[in-house]
Coordinates of C-alpha atoms in Angstrom, one line a residue:
Chain A
M1 CA 89.6 202.2 157.9
R2 CA 93.2 201.8 157.0
C3 CA 94.1 205.4 157.5
G4 CA 97.4 205.9 159.2
S5 CA 100.8 207.4 159.3
P6 CA 102.9 207.6 156.1
H7 CA 105.0 204.6 156.8
S8 CA 102.1 202.1 156.7
S9 CA 101.9 201.3 153.0
S10 CA 99.2 198.7 152.7
D11 CA 100.7 195.8 150.8
A12 CA 101.8 197.6 147.7
F13 CA 104.6 195.2 147.0
P14 CA 104.7 192.3 144.5
R15 CA 104.7 188.8 146.0
I16 CA 105.3 185.3 144.9
A17 CA 104.4 181.9 146.2
C18 CA 106.9 179.2 145.0
A19 CA 109.5 176.7 146.1
V20 CA 113.1 177.8 146.3
S21 CA 116.4 176.0 146.9
V22 CA 118.5 176.2 150.0
R23 CA 122.1 177.2 149.4
S24 CA 123.3 176.8 152.9
C25 CA 122.1 176.4 156.5
R26 CA 124.4 176.7 159.5
E27 CA 124.0 177.2 163.2
I28 CA 125.6 180.6 164.1
A29 CA 124.7 180.6 167.8
P30 CA 122.9 178.1 170.0
A31 CA 119.6 177.4 168.3
V32 CA 120.0 180.2 165.8
Y33 CA 120.5 179.3 162.2
E34 CA 121.5 181.3 159.2
I35 CA 119.8 180.0 156.1
V36 CA 120.5 181.2 152.6
V37 CA 118.0 180.5 149.8
D38 CA 117.9 181.2 146.0
R39 CA 115.7 183.9 144.7
A40 CA 115.1 181.8 141.6
P41 CA 112.1 179.4 141.9
A42 CA 113.3 175.8 142.3
S43 CA 112.7 173.6 139.2
G44 CA 111.1 170.3 139.5
F45 CA 108.2 171.3 141.7
P46 CA 104.6 171.4 140.4
D47 CA 104.2 175.0 141.6
G48 CA 107.4 176.3 140.1
T49 CA 106.0 179.4 138.5
G50 CA 108.5 180.1 135.8
R51 CA 108.5 183.7 136.9
A52 CA 111.8 185.4 137.0
G53 CA 112.2 185.0 140.7
V54 CA 111.3 186.1 144.2
P55 CA 110.8 189.9 144.3
A56 CA 113.5 191.7 146.2
P57 CA 112.5 192.5 149.8
E58 CA 112.5 196.0 151.2
P59 CA 114.2 196.4 154.7
G60 CA 111.8 195.2 157.3
Q61 CA 109.7 192.9 155.1
F62 CA 109.4 189.2 155.7
Y63 CA 108.5 185.9 154.0
M64 CA 106.3 182.9 155.1
L65 CA 108.7 179.9 155.0
R66 CA 107.9 176.2 155.2
A67 CA 110.2 173.2 154.7
R68 CA 109.6 170.8 151.9
P69 CA 108.4 168.2 152.8
S70 CA 106.8 169.5 156.1
A71 CA 104.8 168.0 158.9
V72 CA 103.4 171.4 159.8
L73 CA 100.4 173.0 158.2
L74 CA 101.5 176.6 157.9
G75 CA 104.5 178.6 156.9
R76 CA 106.4 180.6 159.5
P77 CA 106.9 184.4 159.2
I78 CA 110.6 185.0 159.0
S79 CA 112.2 188.4 158.6
V80 CA 114.9 189.1 156.0
Y81 CA 118.4 189.4 157.3
L82 CA 120.3 190.0 154.1
S83 CA 119.5 189.9 150.4
D84 CA 121.2 190.4 147.1
E85 CA 120.4 189.9 143.4
S86 CA 120.3 186.1 143.6
S87 CA 119.7 185.1 147.3
I88 CA 118.0 185.9 150.5
T89 CA 119.4 185.2 154.0
F90 CA 117.3 184.6 157.0
L91 CA 118.2 184.1 160.7
I92 CA 115.9 181.6 162.3
L93 CA 115.5 180.8 166.0
K94 CA 114.7 177.1 166.5
K95 CA 111.6 177.4 168.6
G96 CA 108.9 174.9 167.6
R97 CA 108.3 172.3 165.0
G98 CA 108.0 174.6 162.0
T99 CA 111.3 176.4 162.7
A100 CA 113.0 173.1 163.7
E101 CA 112.2 171.8 160.2
L102 CA 113.6 175.0 158.6
C103 CA 116.7 174.8 160.7
G104 CA 117.2 171.2 159.7
L105 CA 117.4 172.0 155.9
R106 CA 120.5 171.3 154.0
A107 CA 122.0 172.8 150.9
G108 CA 120.0 171.6 147.9
D109 CA 116.8 171.1 149.9
A110 CA 113.7 173.0 148.9
L111 CA 111.4 175.2 150.9
D112 CA 108.1 176.9 150.2
L113 CA 108.2 180.7 150.3
V114 CA 105.6 183.4 150.1
G115 CA 106.6 187.0 149.9
P116 CA 107.9 189.5 150.4
I117 CA 105.2 190.6 152.8
G118 CA 104.4 193.7 154.7
N119 CA 105.6 197.3 155.0
R120 CA 109.1 198.4 155.5
F121 CA 111.4 200.4 157.8
V122 CA 111.1 203.9 156.2
P123 CA 114.7 205.1 156.1
P124 CA 115.7 208.3 157.9
A125 CA 116.6 210.0 154.6
E126 CA 112.9 209.9 153.6
L127 CA 111.8 211.4 156.9
A128 CA 114.6 213.9 157.5
G129 CA 113.6 217.6 157.6
G130 CA 109.9 216.9 157.2
A131 CA 106.7 216.9 159.1
Y132 CA 105.7 213.5 160.4
A133 CA 102.3 212.6 161.8
D134 CA 100.6 214.3 164.8
G135 CA 102.5 217.6 164.4
R136 CA 105.8 215.9 165.0
T137 CA 108.8 216.8 162.8
V138 CA 112.1 215.1 162.0
P139 CA 115.2 217.3 161.9
P140 CA 117.3 217.6 158.7
N141 CA 120.0 215.3 160.2
P142 CA 118.2 213.0 162.5
R143 CA 120.1 211.1 165.2
V144 CA 119.2 207.4 164.6
A145 CA 119.2 204.4 166.9
L146 CA 118.6 200.9 165.7
I147 CA 117.7 198.3 168.3
G148 CA 117.6 194.5 168.0
G149 CA 116.6 192.1 170.7
G150 CA 117.5 188.4 170.3
I151 CA 116.4 187.1 166.9
G152 CA 114.9 190.5 166.3
V153 CA 118.4 191.7 165.5
A154 CA 118.1 190.2 162.0
P155 CA 115.7 192.7 160.3
V156 CA 117.3 195.7 162.0
A157 CA 120.8 194.6 161.1
G158 CA 119.7 194.1 157.5
F159 CA 118.1 197.5 157.5
S160 CA 121.3 199.1 158.8
L161 CA 123.1 198.0 155.6
S162 CA 120.8 200.3 153.6
L163 CA 121.9 203.3 155.8
P164 CA 125.0 205.5 155.3
A165 CA 127.9 204.3 157.4
A166 CA 128.3 206.0 160.8
S167 CA 124.8 207.5 160.5
F168 CA 123.3 205.4 163.3
D169 CA 124.0 203.8 166.6
F170 CA 123.2 200.1 167.0
Y171 CA 121.9 198.5 170.2
A172 CA 121.7 194.7 170.5
S173 CA 120.4 192.8 173.5
F174 CA 120.7 189.1 174.0
R175 CA 120.3 186.5 176.8
T176 CA 123.8 185.2 176.1
A177 CA 126.2 185.1 173.1
P178 CA 125.5 187.8 170.5
Y179 CA 125.0 187.1 166.8
G180 CA 124.1 188.8 163.6
L181 CA 126.4 191.8 164.2
D182 CA 129.2 190.9 161.8
R183 CA 128.2 193.5 159.3
V184 CA 127.0 196.1 161.7
S185 CA 130.2 196.6 163.7
G186 CA 132.2 198.4 161.0
R187 CA 129.3 200.6 159.9
A188 CA 127.5 201.8 163.0
A189 CA 128.8 204.9 164.7
S190 CA 128.7 203.0 168.0
V191 CA 127.5 199.5 168.9
F192 CA 126.1 198.7 172.3
V193 CA 125.7 195.1 173.3
T194 CA 124.0 193.8 176.4
T195 CA 123.7 190.2 177.6
E196 CA 121.7 189.0 180.5
D197 CA 124.4 186.7 181.7
G198 CA 127.2 189.3 181.1
S199 CA 129.0 187.0 178.7
A200 CA 129.5 189.9 176.3
G201 CA 129.0 193.7 176.4
V202 CA 127.2 195.2 179.3
R203 CA 125.5 192.8 181.7
G204 CA 121.7 193.4 181.7
M205 CA 119.1 194.4 179.2
L206 CA 118.5 197.3 176.9
P207 CA 117.7 200.0 179.6
A208 CA 121.2 199.5 180.9
V209 CA 122.6 201.2 177.8
F210 CA 119.8 203.0 175.9
E211 CA 119.2 206.7 176.3
P212 CA 116.2 207.9 174.2
S213 CA 117.0 211.6 174.5
L214 CA 120.0 211.1 172.3
Y215 CA 117.9 210.3 169.2
D216 CA 115.3 211.6 166.9
L217 CA 114.4 208.3 165.2
V218 CA 114.4 204.8 166.7
Y219 CA 113.9 201.5 164.8
A220 CA 113.4 198.4 166.9
C221 CA 112.6 194.7 166.6
G222 CA 112.6 192.2 169.5
P223 CA 110.5 190.5 172.2
T224 CA 107.4 192.3 173.2
P225 CA 108.6 193.3 176.7
M226 CA 111.6 195.1 175.0
L227 CA 109.4 196.8 172.5
R228 CA 107.0 197.9 175.3
Y229 CA 110.0 199.5 177.0
V230 CA 111.1 201.2 173.8
K231 CA 107.6 202.5 173.3
E232 CA 107.3 203.8 176.8
T233 CA 110.7 205.3 177.1
C234 CA 110.4 207.0 173.7
A235 CA 107.0 208.4 174.6
A236 CA 108.4 210.0 177.8
P237 CA 109.3 213.7 177.5
T238 CA 113.0 214.3 177.1
G239 CA 114.8 217.5 177.6
P240 CA 113.5 221.0 176.8
S241 CA 112.2 220.1 173.4
G242 CA 109.6 218.0 175.1
A243 CA 108.9 215.1 172.7
G244 CA 110.9 211.9 172.7
P245 CA 112.1 210.2 169.5
I246 CA 109.8 208.8 166.9
A247 CA 110.0 205.1 167.3
F248 CA 109.2 202.4 164.8
L249 CA 108.6 198.9 166.1
S250 CA 108.6 195.7 164.0
L251 CA 106.1 193.4 165.7
E252 CA 105.6 189.6 165.6
E253 CA 102.3 187.8 165.8
H254 CA 101.1 184.3 165.1
M255 CA 100.1 184.3 161.4
A256 CA 98.2 181.9 159.1
C257 CA 97.9 183.5 155.7
G258 CA 100.4 186.3 155.5
A259 CA 98.1 187.9 153.0
G260 CA 95.9 190.1 155.2
A261 CA 92.9 187.7 154.8
C262 CA 92.6 185.7 158.0
L263 CA 92.8 188.4 160.6
G264 CA 94.7 186.1 162.9
C265 CA 97.6 188.5 163.4
T266 CA 95.6 191.5 164.5
V267 CA 97.5 194.3 166.3
R268 CA 95.5 196.7 168.5
T269 CA 96.3 200.3 167.8
V270 CA 94.8 203.7 168.6
N271 CA 93.4 203.7 165.1
G272 CA 91.7 200.3 165.7
N273 CA 92.7 196.8 164.6
R274 CA 95.5 196.5 162.1
R275 CA 96.9 193.4 160.5
C276 CA 100.5 192.7 161.5
C277 CA 101.3 191.0 158.2
V278 CA 100.3 193.6 155.6
D279 CA 99.6 196.8 157.6
G280 CA 102.8 196.0 159.5
P281 CA 105.0 194.5 160.7
V282 CA 106.5 198.0 161.3
F283 CA 104.2 200.3 163.4
D284 CA 104.7 203.7 164.9
S285 CA 105.2 203.1 168.6
S286 CA 102.7 205.9 169.5
E287 CA 100.0 204.1 167.5
V288 CA 100.3 200.5 168.7
L289 CA 98.9 199.2 172.0
L290 CA 101.3 196.7 173.5
Chain B
M1 CA 98.0 159.6 131.0
S2 CA 97.4 158.5 127.4
D3 CA 97.5 154.9 128.5
M4 CA 94.8 155.5 131.0
M5 CA 92.7 157.4 128.4
N6 CA 93.0 154.4 126.1
A7 CA 91.8 152.2 128.8
L8 CA 88.5 154.0 129.0
P9 CA 85.6 152.8 126.9
P10 CA 85.2 154.9 123.8
S11 CA 81.9 156.3 124.9
S12 CA 83.4 157.9 128.0
R13 CA 86.3 159.5 126.2
P14 CA 86.1 163.3 126.4
A15 CA 85.7 165.1 123.2
G16 CA 87.7 167.9 124.7
L17 CA 88.1 169.6 128.1
S18 CA 85.6 168.6 130.7
D19 CA 83.0 171.3 131.6
L20 CA 83.8 172.4 135.2
S21 CA 81.0 174.9 135.4
V22 CA 78.3 174.3 137.9
G23 CA 74.9 175.9 138.7
I24 CA 74.0 176.5 142.3
A25 CA 70.5 177.9 143.0
G26 CA 70.4 179.4 139.6
V27 CA 73.8 181.0 139.8
R28 CA 76.5 179.9 137.3
F29 CA 80.0 179.2 138.7
S30 CA 82.8 178.8 136.1
N31 CA 84.1 175.9 138.3
P32 CA 83.1 174.3 141.6
V33 CA 85.9 175.8 143.7
I34 CA 84.9 178.6 146.0
A35 CA 87.1 180.4 148.6
A36 CA 85.6 179.8 152.0
S37 CA 84.5 182.7 154.2
G38 CA 87.1 184.1 156.5
T39 CA 90.0 182.7 154.6
F40 CA 90.1 185.0 151.6
G41 CA 89.3 188.4 153.0
Y42 CA 87.3 190.2 150.3
G43 CA 89.1 188.6 147.4
T44 CA 91.6 191.4 146.7
E45 CA 94.1 190.4 149.3
Y46 CA 95.3 187.4 147.3
G47 CA 95.4 189.3 144.0
H48 CA 99.1 189.8 144.3
I49 CA 99.8 186.1 144.6
I50 CA 97.4 184.1 142.6
D51 CA 95.0 184.5 139.6
V52 CA 91.9 185.2 141.6
A53 CA 89.7 185.5 138.5
A54 CA 90.2 181.7 137.9
L55 CA 88.2 180.8 141.0
G56 CA 84.6 179.7 140.8
G57 CA 83.5 181.9 143.7
I58 CA 84.6 183.8 146.7
C59 CA 82.8 184.0 150.0
S60 CA 83.4 187.3 151.9
K61 CA 84.6 187.4 155.4
G62 CA 81.7 186.9 157.8
L63 CA 79.7 190.1 158.0
T64 CA 77.6 191.6 160.7
L65 CA 75.4 194.6 160.6
D66 CA 77.7 196.7 162.9
P67 CA 81.5 196.6 162.8
K68 CA 83.1 194.0 165.1
P69 CA 86.6 194.2 166.5
G70 CA 86.9 190.5 166.9
N71 CA 88.3 188.6 169.8
T72 CA 91.1 189.7 172.1
G73 CA 94.2 187.6 172.9
L74 CA 95.8 184.9 170.8
R75 CA 93.7 184.1 167.7
L76 CA 95.5 181.1 166.1
V77 CA 96.9 177.8 167.2
E78 CA 98.3 175.3 164.8
T79 CA 97.6 171.6 165.6
P80 CA 98.7 168.5 163.8
S81 CA 97.1 169.0 160.3
G82 CA 94.8 171.6 161.7
L83 CA 94.3 175.2 162.7
I84 CA 92.3 176.5 165.6
N85 CA 91.1 180.0 165.1
S86 CA 89.4 182.5 167.4
I87 CA 89.0 185.5 165.1
G88 CA 85.5 186.3 166.4
L89 CA 84.0 187.7 163.2
E90 CA 86.2 190.8 163.0
N91 CA 84.6 192.8 160.2
P92 CA 83.9 196.4 159.2
G93 CA 80.1 196.0 159.2
I94 CA 77.8 195.5 156.3
P95 CA 77.3 199.1 155.3
H96 CA 81.1 199.6 155.1
F97 CA 81.4 196.3 153.2
V98 CA 78.7 197.4 150.7
E99 CA 80.4 200.7 150.1
H100 CA 84.1 199.9 150.2
E101 CA 84.7 196.2 149.6
L102 CA 81.8 194.9 147.5
P103 CA 82.4 196.9 144.3
A104 CA 86.0 195.7 144.0
M105 CA 84.9 192.2 144.9
L106 CA 82.3 192.1 142.2
G107 CA 84.9 193.2 139.7
L108 CA 87.2 190.2 140.3
G109 CA 85.2 187.8 138.2
P110 CA 84.3 184.9 140.4
V111 CA 80.8 184.6 141.9
V112 CA 80.6 186.7 145.1
L113 CA 78.8 185.3 148.1
A114 CA 78.3 187.7 151.0
N115 CA 78.6 185.8 154.2
L116 CA 75.9 187.1 156.5
S117 CA 76.3 186.7 160.3
G118 CA 74.8 188.3 163.2
S119 CA 73.8 188.1 166.9
T120 CA 70.0 188.7 167.2
M121 CA 67.4 187.8 164.5
E122 CA 66.9 191.6 164.0
T123 CA 70.6 192.1 163.1
Y124 CA 70.5 189.2 160.6
V125 CA 67.3 190.5 159.0
E126 CA 68.5 194.1 158.7
G127 CA 71.9 192.9 157.3
A128 CA 70.1 190.7 154.8
A129 CA 68.0 193.7 153.7
L130 CA 71.1 195.8 153.1
L131 CA 72.7 193.0 151.1
D132 CA 69.5 192.5 149.1
A133 CA 69.7 196.1 147.9
T134 CA 73.2 195.4 146.3
A135 CA 74.4 193.6 143.2
V136 CA 75.8 190.7 145.2
P137 CA 74.5 187.5 143.4
M138 CA 74.3 185.3 146.5
I139 CA 74.1 185.3 150.2
E140 CA 75.6 182.7 152.5
L141 CA 73.8 182.7 155.8
N142 CA 76.3 181.9 158.6
I143 CA 74.6 180.2 161.5
S144 CA 77.7 178.4 162.4
C145 CA 80.4 180.7 163.7
P146 CA 81.7 179.2 166.9
N147 CA 83.7 182.2 168.0
V148 CA 81.2 184.8 169.1
K149 CA 79.4 184.9 172.4
A150 CA 76.0 186.0 171.1
G151 CA 74.3 184.5 168.1
G152 CA 76.5 182.9 165.5
M153 CA 76.6 179.2 166.0
A154 CA 73.8 179.2 168.5
W155 CA 71.4 179.7 165.6
G156 CA 72.7 176.6 163.9
L157 CA 72.7 174.0 166.7
D158 CA 69.0 173.7 167.1
C159 CA 66.3 172.9 164.4
A160 CA 63.8 175.4 165.6
A161 CA 66.3 178.3 165.8
A162 CA 67.9 177.3 162.5
G163 CA 64.5 177.2 160.8
A164 CA 63.4 180.5 162.3
I165 CA 66.5 182.4 161.3
T166 CA 66.4 181.0 157.8
A167 CA 62.8 181.9 157.4
A168 CA 63.3 185.4 158.7
V169 CA 66.3 186.1 156.4
R170 CA 64.4 184.4 153.5
K171 CA 61.7 187.0 153.9
A172 CA 64.3 189.8 153.9
T173 CA 66.0 188.9 150.6
K174 CA 65.2 187.5 147.2
K175 CA 68.8 186.6 146.6
P176 CA 69.7 183.0 146.3
L177 CA 70.4 181.9 149.9
V178 CA 73.0 179.4 150.9
V179 CA 72.8 178.4 154.6
K180 CA 76.2 177.4 156.2
L181 CA 75.8 174.7 158.8
S182 CA 77.7 173.8 161.9
P183 CA 79.3 170.4 162.5
N184 CA 78.6 171.1 166.2
A185 CA 74.9 170.6 165.8
P186 CA 73.9 167.4 167.8
H187 CA 71.4 166.5 165.0
L188 CA 72.9 168.0 161.8
V189 CA 70.5 166.3 159.4
D190 CA 67.5 167.6 161.3
V191 CA 69.0 171.1 161.2
A192 CA 69.5 170.7 157.5
K193 CA 65.9 169.6 157.0
A194 CA 64.6 172.6 159.0
V195 CA 66.7 175.0 157.0
V196 CA 65.6 173.5 153.7
A197 CA 62.0 173.6 154.8
S198 CA 62.4 177.3 155.7
G199 CA 63.6 178.5 152.3
A200 CA 67.3 177.7 151.9
D201 CA 68.3 177.5 148.2
A202 CA 71.5 175.6 149.0
L203 CA 73.5 174.4 151.9
S204 CA 77.2 174.7 152.7
L205 CA 78.8 172.4 155.2
V206 CA 80.7 172.3 157.5
N207 CA 82.0 175.3 159.4
T208 CA 84.7 174.8 162.0
F209 CA 84.6 172.2 164.8
Q210 CA 84.5 173.6 168.3
A211 CA 87.8 173.0 169.9
F212 CA 89.8 173.8 173.0
A213 CA 93.5 174.3 173.8
V214 CA 95.4 174.8 177.0
D215 CA 98.4 177.1 177.7
I216 CA 100.2 174.7 179.9
E217 CA 102.8 177.3 181.2
R218 CA 100.0 179.5 182.6
G219 CA 97.6 176.6 183.3
R220 CA 94.7 178.3 181.6
P221 CA 92.8 178.3 178.3
V222 CA 94.9 179.5 175.3
F223 CA 92.0 181.6 173.9
D224 CA 90.3 184.5 175.6
N225 CA 87.0 183.2 174.2
V226 CA 87.9 179.8 175.7
T227 CA 86.7 177.6 172.9
A228 CA 87.5 178.1 169.2
G229 CA 87.0 176.6 165.8
L230 CA 89.2 173.8 164.3
S231 CA 89.7 173.5 160.5
G232 CA 92.2 172.0 158.2
P233 CA 93.0 168.5 156.9
A234 CA 92.4 167.0 160.3
V235 CA 88.6 167.6 159.9
K236 CA 88.2 166.4 156.3
P237 CA 87.0 162.9 157.0
L238 CA 84.5 164.1 159.5
A239 CA 83.2 166.8 157.2
L240 CA 82.9 164.4 154.3
R241 CA 80.9 162.0 156.5
M242 CA 78.6 164.9 157.4
V243 CA 78.1 165.8 153.7
R244 CA 77.2 162.2 153.1
D245 CA 74.7 162.2 156.1
V246 CA 73.0 165.3 154.7
V247 CA 72.7 164.3 151.1
L248 CA 71.4 160.9 152.1
G249 CA 69.3 162.2 154.9
V250 CA 67.6 165.2 153.3
G251 CA 65.6 164.2 150.3
E252 CA 65.9 167.5 148.6
C253 CA 69.7 167.4 148.8
N254 CA 70.1 163.9 147.1
P255 CA 71.9 164.2 143.8
S256 CA 69.2 162.0 142.3
R257 CA 67.0 165.0 142.6
A258 CA 69.3 167.2 140.5
G259 CA 67.6 168.9 137.7
S260 CA 64.2 168.6 139.2
A261 CA 62.4 171.4 141.0
G262 CA 63.1 171.5 144.7
F263 CA 66.7 170.2 144.4
I264 CA 68.8 171.8 147.1
P265 CA 72.5 171.5 146.2
V266 CA 75.2 171.0 148.9
I267 CA 78.5 172.9 148.9
G268 CA 81.0 170.7 150.7
L269 CA 83.8 172.1 152.8
G270 CA 86.1 171.1 155.7
G271 CA 89.8 170.4 155.3
I272 CA 89.9 170.3 151.5
A273 CA 93.6 170.7 150.6
C274 CA 94.1 169.1 147.2
W275 CA 92.1 168.1 144.1
R276 CA 91.6 164.6 145.4
D277 CA 89.8 165.9 148.4
A278 CA 87.6 168.0 146.2
V279 CA 86.8 164.9 144.1
E280 CA 85.9 163.0 147.3
F281 CA 83.4 165.7 148.3
I282 CA 81.8 165.8 144.8
M283 CA 81.6 162.0 144.6
T284 CA 79.9 162.2 148.0
G285 CA 77.2 164.4 146.6
A286 CA 78.5 167.9 146.8
S287 CA 77.8 170.2 143.8
A288 CA 80.7 172.5 144.6
V289 CA 83.4 172.8 147.3
Q290 CA 84.9 175.5 149.4
V291 CA 88.6 175.7 150.3
G292 CA 89.8 177.7 153.3
T293 CA 92.7 176.7 155.5
A294 CA 94.6 175.1 152.6
T295 CA 95.0 178.6 151.1
F296 CA 96.8 179.7 154.2
A297 CA 99.2 176.8 153.9
N298 CA 99.5 177.1 150.1
P299 CA 98.2 180.3 148.4
R300 CA 98.0 178.4 145.1
A301 CA 95.9 175.5 146.6
M302 CA 92.7 176.5 144.8
E303 CA 94.4 177.0 141.4
E304 CA 96.0 173.6 141.8
I305 CA 92.6 172.0 142.8
I306 CA 90.9 173.5 139.7
A307 CA 93.7 172.2 137.5
G308 CA 93.7 168.8 139.2
L309 CA 89.9 168.5 138.9
S310 CA 90.0 169.3 135.3
A311 CA 92.8 166.7 134.6
F312 CA 91.0 164.0 136.6
M313 CA 87.7 164.6 134.9
A314 CA 89.3 164.4 131.5
R315 CA 91.2 161.2 132.5
K316 CA 88.0 159.6 133.8
G317 CA 85.8 160.8 131.0
Y318 CA 83.5 162.9 133.1
R319 CA 82.1 165.5 130.8
D320 CA 80.8 167.7 133.7
V321 CA 80.7 167.9 137.4
A322 CA 77.2 166.5 137.6
G323 CA 78.5 163.2 136.1
M324 CA 80.8 162.7 139.0
R325 CA 78.5 164.1 141.7
G326 CA 77.3 161.4 144.2
V327 CA 78.8 158.4 142.4
A328 CA 80.3 157.2 145.7
L329 CA 77.0 157.3 147.7

């Protein structure tokens, strides 16, 4: 039932559920907060596990986060932006009550964390020069585009840090002021920014700058309409070779458990229902029905 | 804690750890904490996060004879202290469950309850027969799912229907049969009586409360299936009152009958989030409890409930769960 393309590992990563301490939390753009947490479980909480720490995330994975104390019931799925040996950094868009609580945390506060959860962005190096699914192949030196829309820029920007410098182009689309690009700018071959209000980069949205025929592999995270565009434009035949790029989309759904148990985050695909949390969040665009 | 222990009369001081094991319809559970159906997959999903073997039991996701893709559209809405779900019994079908999920589930350690759902009586009976041929120790008959158009909760709202489906499934299996009741039944105690009279070995109550939510931007129902099921801490006092109604209203379910032939134990559920909640249900007459939504909020909730129960029983001098069962009635 969970057959699928090679990128869809089914929850093979170790996870932890514990409280961790906030190192810093600051607003980096209107309603967008950068929050850094310790990977060591916080002491002084009854569920401090004593385990070594939160397992390191792979690019594309996420955690369920909830402030402590919290007036909401469930954690919120938040993608990893950056991580190192001792900390994990998230970008959070203040949207509802749960994210407002998280964005209101201060250094020294605690939050509940479960994760890392989900599959990952499979790096170009693992796909290069090989056969992919459905008879598609990836050339030895694939041309790579990374695309982030709004808060979806976080996991893609994080992923870019694991790729060789200048081995990819980066596209970032925002309504207004861009964020999350500090570490991308120096490493991407080219960075293309769009804003709907024209306050930075090209005025408009992703289609104003993105040309799928230039790429063999595309990795995208952002709002559903943008991902739908990426899916469709990458599926359209380009040039004499016929097929467009292979595109991987990181999806977002409402979630309850983040463990693959509740079936609340179901994603419809050509292979039947998949769970966004543990079968995703990264799906082959040709597989997912948006 | 030692001060409180000293305050207890010597006769009630525990010699050691309290015995958390409970018997339900002839099946022994190592403790009275069971993962509720639909909240714990097939048990293996949480194996990376918690010690699943420590649980008393695990109810499978609701199973139907044929695979079901579940409902379209948004499936979850969080409410103050609650969660509305519209999953719609998404499951791979009983044959697939038996072949691919059940073997691993049985190897986890806790008692496995296969949660049997359906649409028509025929699909329930055929599903029960398939489960009867497996090693699953217990069947939980789900006549209370509010999220499917055909069958499901419709069987659990009315005494005659509930009695008929229970009797039919009873004939199809010799496995111990727990019948899971709906809080949406207008006359829950009468439904419980009908189910008991038709061969249930135990009852579990309650399933989710039928609820509704509006997408105010679009001016239409949030859920494609329109109504959906509310769970979580918000429903706990209601569920607890319903457990009380049933154990007081159905003679066979009264804890005073425990130990005698014909006793029908009640498994309480609905919004249990911490060990104090579990104690409340047991003191209200439940022999065991199920925990669901709390696991979503805190994957370690059941581990913490088991530990908390054990400490509470030791502190209070309860040697076993039966000693605490129904004391608040």
